[in-house]
Coordinates of C-alpha atoms (C1' of nucleotides) in Angstrom, one line a residue:
Chain A
M1 CA -25.0 -15.7 -6.5
S2 CA -27.6 -17.8 -8.1
D3 CA -26.4 -20.8 -9.2
Q4 CA -29.3 -21.8 -11.5
F5 CA -29.6 -18.8 -13.4
K6 CA -28.7 -19.1 -17.0
P7 CA -27.3 -15.8 -18.6
K8 CA -28.7 -15.0 -22.0
S9 CA -26.2 -12.0 -22.7
D10 CA -22.5 -12.6 -23.5
F11 CA -21.6 -9.9 -21.0
L12 CA -23.2 -12.0 -18.1
A13 CA -22.2 -15.5 -19.3
T14 CA -18.5 -14.4 -19.8
I15 CA -17.9 -12.3 -16.5
M16 CA -19.9 -15.2 -14.3
A17 CA -17.8 -18.0 -16.2
R18 CA -14.5 -16.1 -15.5
G19 CA -15.5 -15.4 -11.7
Y20 CA -16.0 -11.7 -11.9
V21 CA -19.3 -11.7 -10.2
H22 CA -20.0 -11.6 -6.4
Q23 CA -23.4 -10.1 -6.2
C24 CA -26.0 -8.7 -8.4
S25 CA -29.2 -6.6 -7.4
D26 CA -31.1 -8.4 -10.3
F27 CA -29.3 -10.9 -12.6
S28 CA -32.1 -11.4 -15.2
G29 CA -33.2 -8.0 -15.4
L30 CA -29.6 -7.0 -16.0
D31 CA -28.9 -10.0 -18.3
E32 CA -31.8 -8.7 -20.6
K33 CA -30.4 -5.2 -20.9
A34 CA -27.2 -6.8 -21.8
A35 CA -28.5 -9.2 -24.4
K36 CA -30.0 -6.4 -26.3
G37 CA -26.7 -4.2 -25.8
E38 CA -28.7 -1.6 -23.8
L39 CA -26.4 -1.9 -20.9
I40 CA -24.7 1.4 -19.9
A41 CA -22.6 0.8 -16.9
Y42 CA -20.2 2.7 -14.9
I43 CA -17.2 2.3 -12.1
G44 CA -15.6 5.2 -10.1
F45 CA -11.9 5.6 -9.9
D46 CA -10.1 7.7 -7.5
C47 CA -7.9 10.2 -8.6
T48 CA -5.2 10.0 -5.7
A49 CA -2.3 8.9 -7.9
S50 CA -1.0 9.4 -11.5
S51 CA -1.4 5.9 -12.2
L52 CA -3.7 2.9 -11.3
H53 CA -2.4 0.0 -10.0
V54 CA -3.4 -3.7 -10.0
G55 CA -5.9 -3.2 -7.6
S56 CA -7.9 -1.6 -10.0
L57 CA -7.2 -4.0 -12.7
L58 CA -10.4 -6.3 -12.1
P59 CA -12.9 -3.4 -12.5
I60 CA -11.1 -2.4 -15.4
M61 CA -11.4 -5.7 -17.0
L62 CA -14.9 -5.6 -16.3
L63 CA -15.6 -2.6 -18.2
R64 CA -13.4 -4.2 -21.1
W65 CA -15.5 -7.2 -21.0
L66 CA -18.8 -5.0 -21.2
Q67 CA -17.4 -3.4 -24.3
K68 CA -16.5 -6.4 -25.9
T69 CA -19.9 -7.8 -25.3
G70 CA -21.6 -4.9 -27.2
N71 CA -22.3 -2.6 -24.6
K72 CA -21.2 0.6 -23.3
P73 CA -18.6 1.3 -20.4
V74 CA -18.3 4.4 -18.7
P75 CA -15.1 5.0 -16.4
L76 CA -15.8 7.8 -13.9
M77 CA -13.1 9.8 -12.4
G78 CA -13.5 10.9 -9.0
G79 CA -12.5 14.4 -9.7
G80 CA -15.0 15.8 -7.3
T81 CA -15.0 13.3 -4.2
T82 CA -11.1 13.0 -4.6
R83 CA -11.0 17.0 -3.8
V84 CA -12.0 16.3 -0.2
G85 CA -9.6 13.5 0.2
D86 CA -10.2 10.0 0.4
P87 CA -11.5 9.4 4.2
S88 CA -11.6 5.7 4.0
G89 CA -8.9 3.8 5.1
R90 CA -7.6 4.5 8.9
D91 CA -4.4 6.7 8.2
E92 CA -5.3 9.9 9.5
S93 CA -5.2 13.2 7.6
R94 CA -4.1 12.1 3.9
Q95 CA -2.9 15.4 2.4
L96 CA -5.7 17.2 0.3
L97 CA -4.6 17.3 -3.3
T98 CA -4.4 20.4 -5.5
I99 CA -6.7 20.7 -8.2
E100 CA -3.6 21.0 -10.6
K101 CA -2.3 17.5 -9.3
I102 CA -5.7 15.9 -9.7
D103 CA -6.0 17.1 -13.2
E104 CA -2.5 15.6 -13.5
N105 CA -3.6 12.3 -11.8
K106 CA -6.4 12.4 -13.9
A107 CA -4.5 12.4 -17.2
G108 CA -2.4 9.6 -15.9
I109 CA -5.0 7.3 -15.5
R110 CA -6.8 8.3 -18.8
Q111 CA -3.8 6.8 -20.3
V112 CA -4.3 3.7 -18.6
F113 CA -7.8 3.4 -19.9
S114 CA -7.1 4.3 -23.4
K115 CA -5.3 1.0 -23.1
F116 CA -8.0 -1.3 -22.5
L117 CA -11.3 0.5 -23.9
T118 CA -12.1 2.3 -27.0
F119 CA -13.3 5.5 -26.6
G120 CA -15.6 7.7 -29.1
E121 CA -18.9 8.5 -30.1
G122 CA -20.1 5.3 -30.8
K123 CA -22.9 3.1 -29.4
T124 CA -20.5 0.8 -27.5
D125 CA -17.6 3.2 -27.6
A126 CA -16.3 4.1 -23.7
F127 CA -17.1 7.6 -22.4
M128 CA -15.1 9.1 -19.8
S129 CA -17.1 11.1 -17.0
D130 CA -15.9 12.9 -14.2
N131 CA -18.1 13.8 -11.0
A132 CA -16.3 17.0 -10.5
E133 CA -18.7 18.1 -13.3
W134 CA -21.5 18.2 -11.2
L135 CA -20.2 17.8 -7.6
T136 CA -18.1 20.8 -7.6
K137 CA -21.3 23.0 -8.8
L138 CA -23.7 21.6 -5.9
N139 CA -24.9 24.0 -3.6
Y140 CA -25.5 22.7 -0.1
I141 CA -28.9 24.0 0.6
D142 CA -30.2 22.9 -2.8
F143 CA -28.4 19.4 -2.6
L144 CA -30.1 19.1 1.2
R145 CA -33.5 19.7 -0.3
D146 CA -33.5 17.7 -3.4
V147 CA -31.3 15.0 -2.3
G148 CA -30.6 15.0 1.2
R149 CA -34.1 14.4 2.2
H150 CA -34.2 11.1 0.7
F151 CA -31.6 9.7 2.6
S152 CA -32.4 8.0 5.9
V153 CA -29.8 8.2 8.5
N154 CA -31.4 5.4 10.4
R155 CA -30.8 3.3 7.3
M156 CA -27.4 4.8 6.8
L157 CA -26.5 3.7 10.4
S158 CA -27.6 0.1 9.8
M159 CA -25.1 -0.5 7.0
D160 CA -22.4 -2.7 7.3
S161 CA -19.6 -0.3 6.8
V162 CA -20.9 2.3 9.0
K163 CA -22.0 -0.3 11.8
M164 CA -18.7 -1.8 12.1
R165 CA -17.0 1.4 12.5
L166 CA -19.2 2.3 15.3
E167 CA -19.0 -1.2 17.0
R168 CA -15.3 -0.8 17.2
D169 CA -15.2 2.7 18.4
Q170 CA -13.6 3.7 14.9
E171 CA -13.8 7.4 13.9
L172 CA -15.9 8.0 11.1
S173 CA -15.7 11.2 9.9
F174 CA -18.8 13.5 8.6
I175 CA -17.1 13.6 5.3
E176 CA -16.9 9.8 5.1
F177 CA -20.3 9.6 6.3
N178 CA -21.5 11.7 3.5
Y179 CA -19.4 9.9 0.7
M180 CA -22.2 7.3 0.1
C181 CA -24.6 10.1 -0.4
L182 CA -22.3 11.3 -2.9
Q183 CA -21.8 8.3 -4.6
A184 CA -25.3 7.9 -4.6
Y185 CA -25.9 11.2 -6.4
D186 CA -23.3 10.3 -8.7
F187 CA -25.1 7.4 -10.2
V188 CA -28.6 9.3 -10.5
E189 CA -26.7 12.1 -12.1
L190 CA -25.1 9.8 -14.7
N191 CA -28.3 8.3 -15.5
K192 CA -30.1 11.5 -15.9
R193 CA -27.0 13.0 -18.1
Y194 CA -26.0 9.7 -20.0
G195 CA -28.4 6.9 -19.6
V196 CA -26.2 5.0 -17.3
I197 CA -28.0 2.1 -15.7
A198 CA -25.8 0.2 -13.9
Q199 CA -22.8 1.0 -11.5
M200 CA -20.0 -1.9 -10.9
G201 CA -17.5 -2.0 -8.2
G202 CA -15.8 -4.1 -5.6
S203 CA -18.1 -6.2 -3.1
D204 CA -17.2 -3.3 -0.4
Q205 CA -19.1 -0.9 -2.7
W206 CA -22.2 -2.8 -2.3
G207 CA -23.9 -0.6 0.2
N208 CA -23.2 2.6 -1.6
I209 CA -24.1 1.3 -4.9
V210 CA -27.6 -0.1 -3.6
T211 CA -28.0 3.3 -2.0
G212 CA -27.6 4.7 -5.1
I213 CA -30.6 2.6 -6.9
D214 CA -32.6 3.8 -3.9
L215 CA -32.2 7.3 -4.3
G216 CA -32.5 6.8 -8.1
R217 CA -36.3 5.4 -7.4
R218 CA -37.2 8.3 -5.1
M219 CA -36.0 10.7 -7.6
G220 CA -37.5 9.2 -10.5
T221 CA -34.8 7.0 -12.5
P222 CA -35.6 4.0 -14.5
Q223 CA -34.5 0.9 -12.7
L224 CA -30.8 0.8 -11.8
Y225 CA -28.8 -2.3 -11.3
A226 CA -25.7 -3.1 -9.2
L227 CA -23.2 -5.6 -9.7
T228 CA -20.2 -6.4 -7.8
S229 CA -16.9 -8.1 -8.0
P230 CA -15.2 -10.5 -5.0
L231 CA -12.3 -8.6 -3.4
L232 CA -9.3 -9.8 -4.5
T233 CA -6.6 -11.3 -2.1
T234 CA -3.8 -13.9 -3.0
A235 CA -4.1 -17.3 -1.9
S236 CA -2.2 -16.7 1.2
G237 CA -4.5 -13.9 2.1
A238 CA -2.3 -10.7 1.5
K239 CA -3.9 -7.9 -0.5
M240 CA -3.4 -7.5 -4.3
G241 CA -1.1 -4.7 -5.5
K242 CA 1.0 -3.8 -2.5
T243 CA 4.3 -5.1 -2.0
A244 CA 7.1 -3.3 -0.1
A245 CA 8.8 -2.2 -2.9
G246 CA 6.0 -0.2 -3.7
A247 CA 2.1 -0.6 -5.7
I248 CA 2.2 -2.8 -8.7
W249 CA 1.6 0.7 -11.2
L250 CA 0.1 0.1 -14.6
N251 CA 1.6 3.3 -16.0
E252 CA 5.3 2.4 -17.6
D253 CA 7.0 5.5 -16.3
M254 CA 5.9 4.2 -12.7
L255 CA 6.9 0.6 -12.9
P256 CA 8.9 -1.0 -15.7
V257 CA 7.4 -3.3 -17.6
Y258 CA 9.8 -5.9 -16.6
D259 CA 9.1 -5.6 -13.2
Y260 CA 5.4 -5.9 -13.9
W261 CA 6.2 -8.9 -15.6
Q262 CA 7.7 -10.3 -13.0
F263 CA 5.0 -9.3 -10.4
W264 CA 2.5 -12.0 -12.4
R265 CA 5.3 -14.3 -12.8
N266 CA 5.8 -14.6 -9.0
C267 CA 2.4 -15.2 -8.1
E268 CA 1.2 -18.0 -5.8
D269 CA 0.6 -21.5 -7.4
G270 CA -3.0 -21.3 -5.9
D271 CA -3.7 -18.0 -8.0
V272 CA -2.7 -19.0 -11.2
G273 CA -6.0 -20.3 -12.5
R274 CA -8.1 -17.7 -11.0
F275 CA -5.6 -14.9 -12.4
L276 CA -5.7 -16.4 -16.1
K277 CA -9.2 -16.1 -15.8
L278 CA -9.5 -12.5 -14.5
F279 CA -6.4 -10.7 -16.0
T280 CA -6.0 -12.5 -19.2
E281 CA -8.5 -12.9 -22.0
L282 CA -7.5 -16.6 -23.1
P283 CA -10.2 -19.0 -23.8
L284 CA -11.4 -20.7 -21.0
D285 CA -10.6 -24.4 -22.1
E286 CA -6.8 -23.2 -22.5
I287 CA -6.9 -21.8 -18.9
A288 CA -8.4 -25.1 -17.9
R289 CA -5.1 -26.9 -19.5
L290 CA -2.7 -24.5 -17.9
E291 CA -4.4 -24.6 -14.9
A292 CA -4.2 -28.5 -14.4
L293 CA -0.4 -28.2 -14.6
G294 CA 1.2 -29.5 -11.7
G295 CA 4.6 -29.3 -9.7
A296 CA 7.3 -27.3 -11.5
E297 CA 5.2 -27.5 -14.8
I298 CA 2.9 -24.8 -13.4
N299 CA 5.7 -22.4 -14.2
E300 CA 4.8 -22.5 -17.7
A301 CA 1.2 -21.5 -16.6
K302 CA 2.8 -18.5 -14.8
K303 CA 4.9 -17.3 -17.5
V304 CA 1.6 -17.4 -19.9
L305 CA -0.3 -15.6 -17.3
A306 CA 2.8 -12.7 -17.0
T307 CA 2.7 -12.2 -20.5
E308 CA -0.7 -12.2 -21.2
A309 CA -1.3 -9.8 -18.6
T310 CA 1.6 -7.7 -19.4
A311 CA 0.7 -7.5 -23.0
M312 CA -2.8 -6.2 -22.0
V313 CA -1.3 -3.3 -20.4
H314 CA 1.9 -2.9 -22.2
G315 CA 1.4 -4.2 -25.7
R316 CA 2.5 -7.6 -26.9
D317 CA 6.1 -6.6 -28.0
K318 CA 7.0 -5.3 -24.7
A319 CA 5.6 -8.4 -22.9
Q320 CA 7.7 -10.6 -24.9
A321 CA 10.5 -8.6 -24.5
A322 CA 10.1 -8.9 -20.7
A323 CA 9.8 -12.5 -20.8
E324 CA 12.9 -12.9 -23.0
T325 CA 14.8 -10.9 -20.5
A326 CA 13.5 -13.3 -17.7
R327 CA 14.3 -16.2 -19.6
K328 CA 18.0 -15.4 -20.3
T329 CA 18.4 -14.1 -16.7
F330 CA 16.8 -17.3 -15.1
E331 CA 16.7 -20.0 -17.5
E332 CA 20.1 -19.5 -19.4
G333 CA 21.8 -17.6 -16.4
V334 CA 23.1 -15.5 -19.4
L335 CA 23.3 -11.5 -19.1
A336 CA 20.3 -10.1 -20.7
E337 CA 21.2 -6.5 -21.6
S338 CA 17.6 -5.0 -21.5
L339 CA 17.8 -5.5 -17.5
P340 CA 17.1 -2.1 -15.9
T341 CA 20.2 0.1 -16.5
V342 CA 21.8 2.7 -14.6
G343 CA 24.2 5.0 -16.3
M344 CA 26.9 6.7 -14.7
A345 CA 29.5 9.4 -16.0
A346 CA 32.9 7.5 -16.9
S347 CA 34.8 10.2 -14.7
E348 CA 32.7 9.3 -11.7
F349 CA 33.0 5.6 -12.2
D350 CA 36.8 5.9 -12.8
A351 CA 37.2 8.2 -9.9
G352 CA 36.7 5.0 -7.8
M353 CA 33.2 3.7 -7.0
G354 CA 32.9 1.7 -3.6
V355 CA 30.6 -1.2 -3.9
L356 CA 28.5 0.1 -1.3
T357 CA 27.6 3.5 -2.9
A358 CA 27.2 1.3 -6.3
F359 CA 24.4 -0.7 -4.9
V360 CA 22.8 2.2 -3.6
K361 CA 23.1 4.2 -6.9
A362 CA 21.4 1.2 -8.6
G363 CA 18.6 1.5 -6.4
L364 CA 18.6 -1.9 -5.3
V365 CA 19.2 -0.8 -1.5
A366 CA 18.2 1.9 0.1
S367 CA 21.3 3.1 2.2
T368 CA 24.9 2.1 2.5
G369 CA 24.2 0.7 5.7
E370 CA 21.6 -1.7 4.1
A371 CA 24.0 -2.5 1.5
R372 CA 26.5 -3.7 4.6
R373 CA 24.0 -5.7 6.1
Q374 CA 22.9 -7.3 2.7
I375 CA 26.6 -8.3 2.3
K376 CA 26.8 -9.8 5.5
G377 CA 23.7 -12.1 4.7
G378 CA 25.0 -13.0 1.6
G379 CA 22.5 -10.9 -0.6
L380 CA 24.5 -9.1 -2.9
R381 CA 26.4 -10.1 -6.1
I382 CA 28.5 -8.2 -8.7
N383 CA 28.5 -10.1 -12.0
D384 CA 26.8 -13.2 -10.1
E385 CA 29.7 -13.4 -7.6
P386 CA 28.7 -12.8 -4.1
V387 CA 30.2 -9.6 -2.7
T388 CA 32.4 -10.3 0.4
D389 CA 34.3 -7.2 0.9
E390 CA 32.4 -4.2 1.6
R391 CA 35.4 -1.8 1.0
A392 CA 36.1 -3.1 -2.7
S393 CA 35.3 -0.8 -5.6
L394 CA 34.3 -1.3 -8.9
S395 CA 37.0 -1.2 -11.8
R396 CA 36.9 -1.5 -15.4
T397 CA 38.3 -4.9 -15.2
Q398 CA 34.9 -5.9 -14.3
L399 CA 33.2 -4.7 -17.2
T400 CA 31.7 -7.4 -19.4
S401 CA 31.8 -7.7 -23.1
E402 CA 28.8 -5.4 -23.4
G403 CA 30.5 -2.9 -21.3
V404 CA 28.4 -3.2 -18.1
I405 CA 28.7 -4.5 -14.5
K406 CA 25.7 -6.3 -13.3
L407 CA 24.6 -5.8 -9.8
S408 CA 22.0 -8.1 -8.0
L409 CA 20.2 -8.2 -4.8
G410 CA 18.8 -12.0 -4.3
K411 CA 18.2 -13.8 -6.7
K412 CA 15.3 -11.7 -8.4
K413 CA 16.6 -8.2 -8.7
H414 CA 19.1 -7.1 -11.2
V415 CA 20.7 -4.0 -12.2
L416 CA 23.2 -2.9 -15.0
I417 CA 25.8 -0.1 -14.4
R418 CA 27.0 1.3 -17.6
P419 CA 29.9 3.7 -17.5
E420 CA 29.2 6.3 -20.2
Chain B
rG1 C1' -16.7 23.5 30.8
rG2 C1' -14.8 19.6 34.7
rG3 C1' -12.5 14.7 35.6
rG4 C1' -9.5 10.4 33.8
rG5 C1' -6.2 8.3 30.1
rA6 C1' -2.9 8.0 25.7
rG7 C1' 0.8 9.8 21.9
rU8 C1' 7.6 5.1 21.3
rG9 C1' 12.2 2.9 16.1
rU10 C1' 8.4 7.7 9.7
rC11 C1' 5.1 0.4 7.3
rC12 C1' 1.9 -1.5 11.5
rC13 C1' 1.1 -3.1 16.7
rG14 C1' 3.6 -2.6 21.2
rA15 C1' 7.1 -3.3 25.9
rG16 C1' 10.0 0.3 28.2
rC17 C1' 13.2 0.8 37.7
rG18 C1' 17.2 8.0 35.3
rG19 C1' 22.4 4.4 31.8
rC20 C1' 18.6 3.4 25.4
rA21 C1' 20.1 3.1 18.9
rA22 C1' 15.4 1.2 22.9
rA23 C1' 12.3 -5.8 24.4
rG24 C1' 8.6 -8.5 21.9
rG25 C1' 5.2 -9.6 17.4
rG26 C1' 3.3 -8.7 12.3
rG27 C1' 4.9 -6.9 7.9
rG28 C1' 9.3 -6.6 4.7
rC29 C1' 14.4 -7.8 2.8
rG30 C1' 18.1 -11.6 2.5
rG31 C1' 20.1 -16.8 3.0
rA32 C1' 18.7 -22.2 3.2
rC33 C1' 15.4 -25.9 1.2
rU34 C1' 12.5 -25.7 -3.8
rG35 C1' 10.3 -24.6 -9.3
rU36 C1' 11.7 -17.2 -9.8
rA37 C1' 5.8 -20.8 -5.7
rA38 C1' 3.8 -21.8 -0.8
rA39 C1' 5.2 -23.9 4.0
rU40 C1' 9.3 -24.4 7.1
rC41 C1' 14.1 -23.1 9.2
rC42 C1' 18.0 -18.7 10.1
rG43 C1' 19.8 -14.0 9.6
rC44 C1' 18.8 -8.6 9.0
rU45 C1' 15.0 -4.7 9.5
rG46 C1' 17.9 4.4 12.3
rG47 C1' 22.3 7.2 9.2
rC48 C1' 27.0 8.3 8.1
rU49 C1' 33.5 9.8 5.4
rA50 C1' 32.4 3.9 11.1
rU51 C1' 37.0 0.5 16.8
rG52 C1' 34.1 6.7 16.1
rC53 C1' 30.3 10.2 14.7
rC54 C1' 25.1 12.0 14.2
rU55 C1' 19.6 11.6 14.4
rU56 C1' 15.3 9.0 16.7
rC57 C1' 10.3 7.8 21.7
rG58 C1' 3.6 14.4 19.9
rU59 C1' 6.0 20.1 20.4
rA60 C1' 8.8 23.5 23.0
rG61 C1' 11.6 24.5 27.5
rG62 C1' 13.4 22.7 32.6
rU63 C1' 15.7 19.3 36.4
rU64 C1' 20.1 16.0 36.0
rC65 C1' 27.1 13.8 34.9
rG66 C1' 23.3 11.5 31.9
rA67 C1' 15.8 12.0 30.0
rG68 C1' 11.5 7.4 26.1
rU69 C1' 11.5 7.8 31.5
rC70 C1' 11.0 13.3 36.2
rC71 C1' 8.9 18.5 36.2
rU72 C1' 6.3 22.8 33.3
rA73 C1' 3.5 24.6 29.2
rC74 C1' 1.5 23.4 24.4
rC75 C1' -0.6 20.3 20.5
rU76 C1' -3.5 16.0 18.9
rC77 C1' -6.7 11.7 19.9
rC78 C1' -9.7 8.8 23.2
rC79 C1' -13.2 7.9 27.8
rC80 C1' -16.5 9.6 31.6
rC81 C1' -19.5 13.7 33.5
rA82 C1' -22.1 18.6 31.9

RNA sequence: GGGGGAGUGUCCCGAGCGGCAAAGGGGGCGGACUGUAAAUCCGCUGGCUAUGCCUUCGUAGGUUCGAGUCCUACCUCCCCCA
């Protein structure tokens, strides 16, 4: 990154100050376009799941800033590339998704974008594209002749991503080897169709993006640009967005708002400042103030982070409700009725519900065996009282005045049981 | 096509004289300490109607009182030669 470079455009100034930028093929060139509001940039997204998780949040924020600073964002659905299965990552044959499933996923992902970007026909309105549009129509021979001849295998072999795999003797399938060609072709196609001139993405995409720029030059596009953001890890080095409980999804039907809020609330101290800059739109001086908080006070900053980041995806009302639920639960030790609730038929409840089964039904543990172990370890509580007898049953006498029983696993996970 | 090697607890890596629910890590979960953090320490990390029963070591058979372990065939992956 060039330290002496002073951006003229709001776009670059903002994203540089907030830490989104890792590498750029031509800062001043891109800056000029952005300053004139002529920057149309895209980022590609897989359609392998029906929602995106926080790992994709950073690129989404990039698109959002692009739009906010007067330029045009183009999210690209990998509708075509997903059809051959995502070969990256080492886990072998990932199931090939059916076309219907891919369409379903696309719809889910579209929902996410609608929360971050304004779509429409206007100059800075976002436009959703899908590489299925051109990739599925490709003819192999034509592709080889028109596009394939521009790729040098020698150069592809020298790319870091490929070189590493070869050196480590790791499998590199033909499809995967071709991925960069398809991605490069996407870039050119997006330019021809919609005037896209820049591709953004994670720093691991650098090689693929630059390959696209090259291909463009050979195929007669105007000058194209690459901009990458740093790969996100937590302060202790873990990958963002995956926990044992599952990925941190952005769609509410995949992950309750309360859990999403908790994810941010529980981030590591060392991440707060960085995350505030990347995942909220608070002014930088406000962030600097929050970041300066030390010791236990940093929890205030984490709450702000959680609420702001949640508001971005789920809306401010739901974010504040989640914050309030957390406040009651953790700070007042009061029962918050908005905790996740599991309904249960009264007849089933009255028939005698063993504690083990109850915790399984609540989804806090995976099996009665795990429930037993957690009881031994002191990890299960009913209405905040530790469970000691695994043979005990729930009964109506345990219902609180709100008509629920609160089950907890550890200190952070709570579920309400409501017989009805 | 010929020769050699490997597939283990459904998160991953990885030991395993015929007595095995199977060593050890990592990760994860719980507990203690804190601040709903990190670091550290401790416990747990196949299922069930549970002093017992059932299912797990690539797949299918076989030998045996008993098979992750021995035999046969098959599948998959890797290496060397062609």
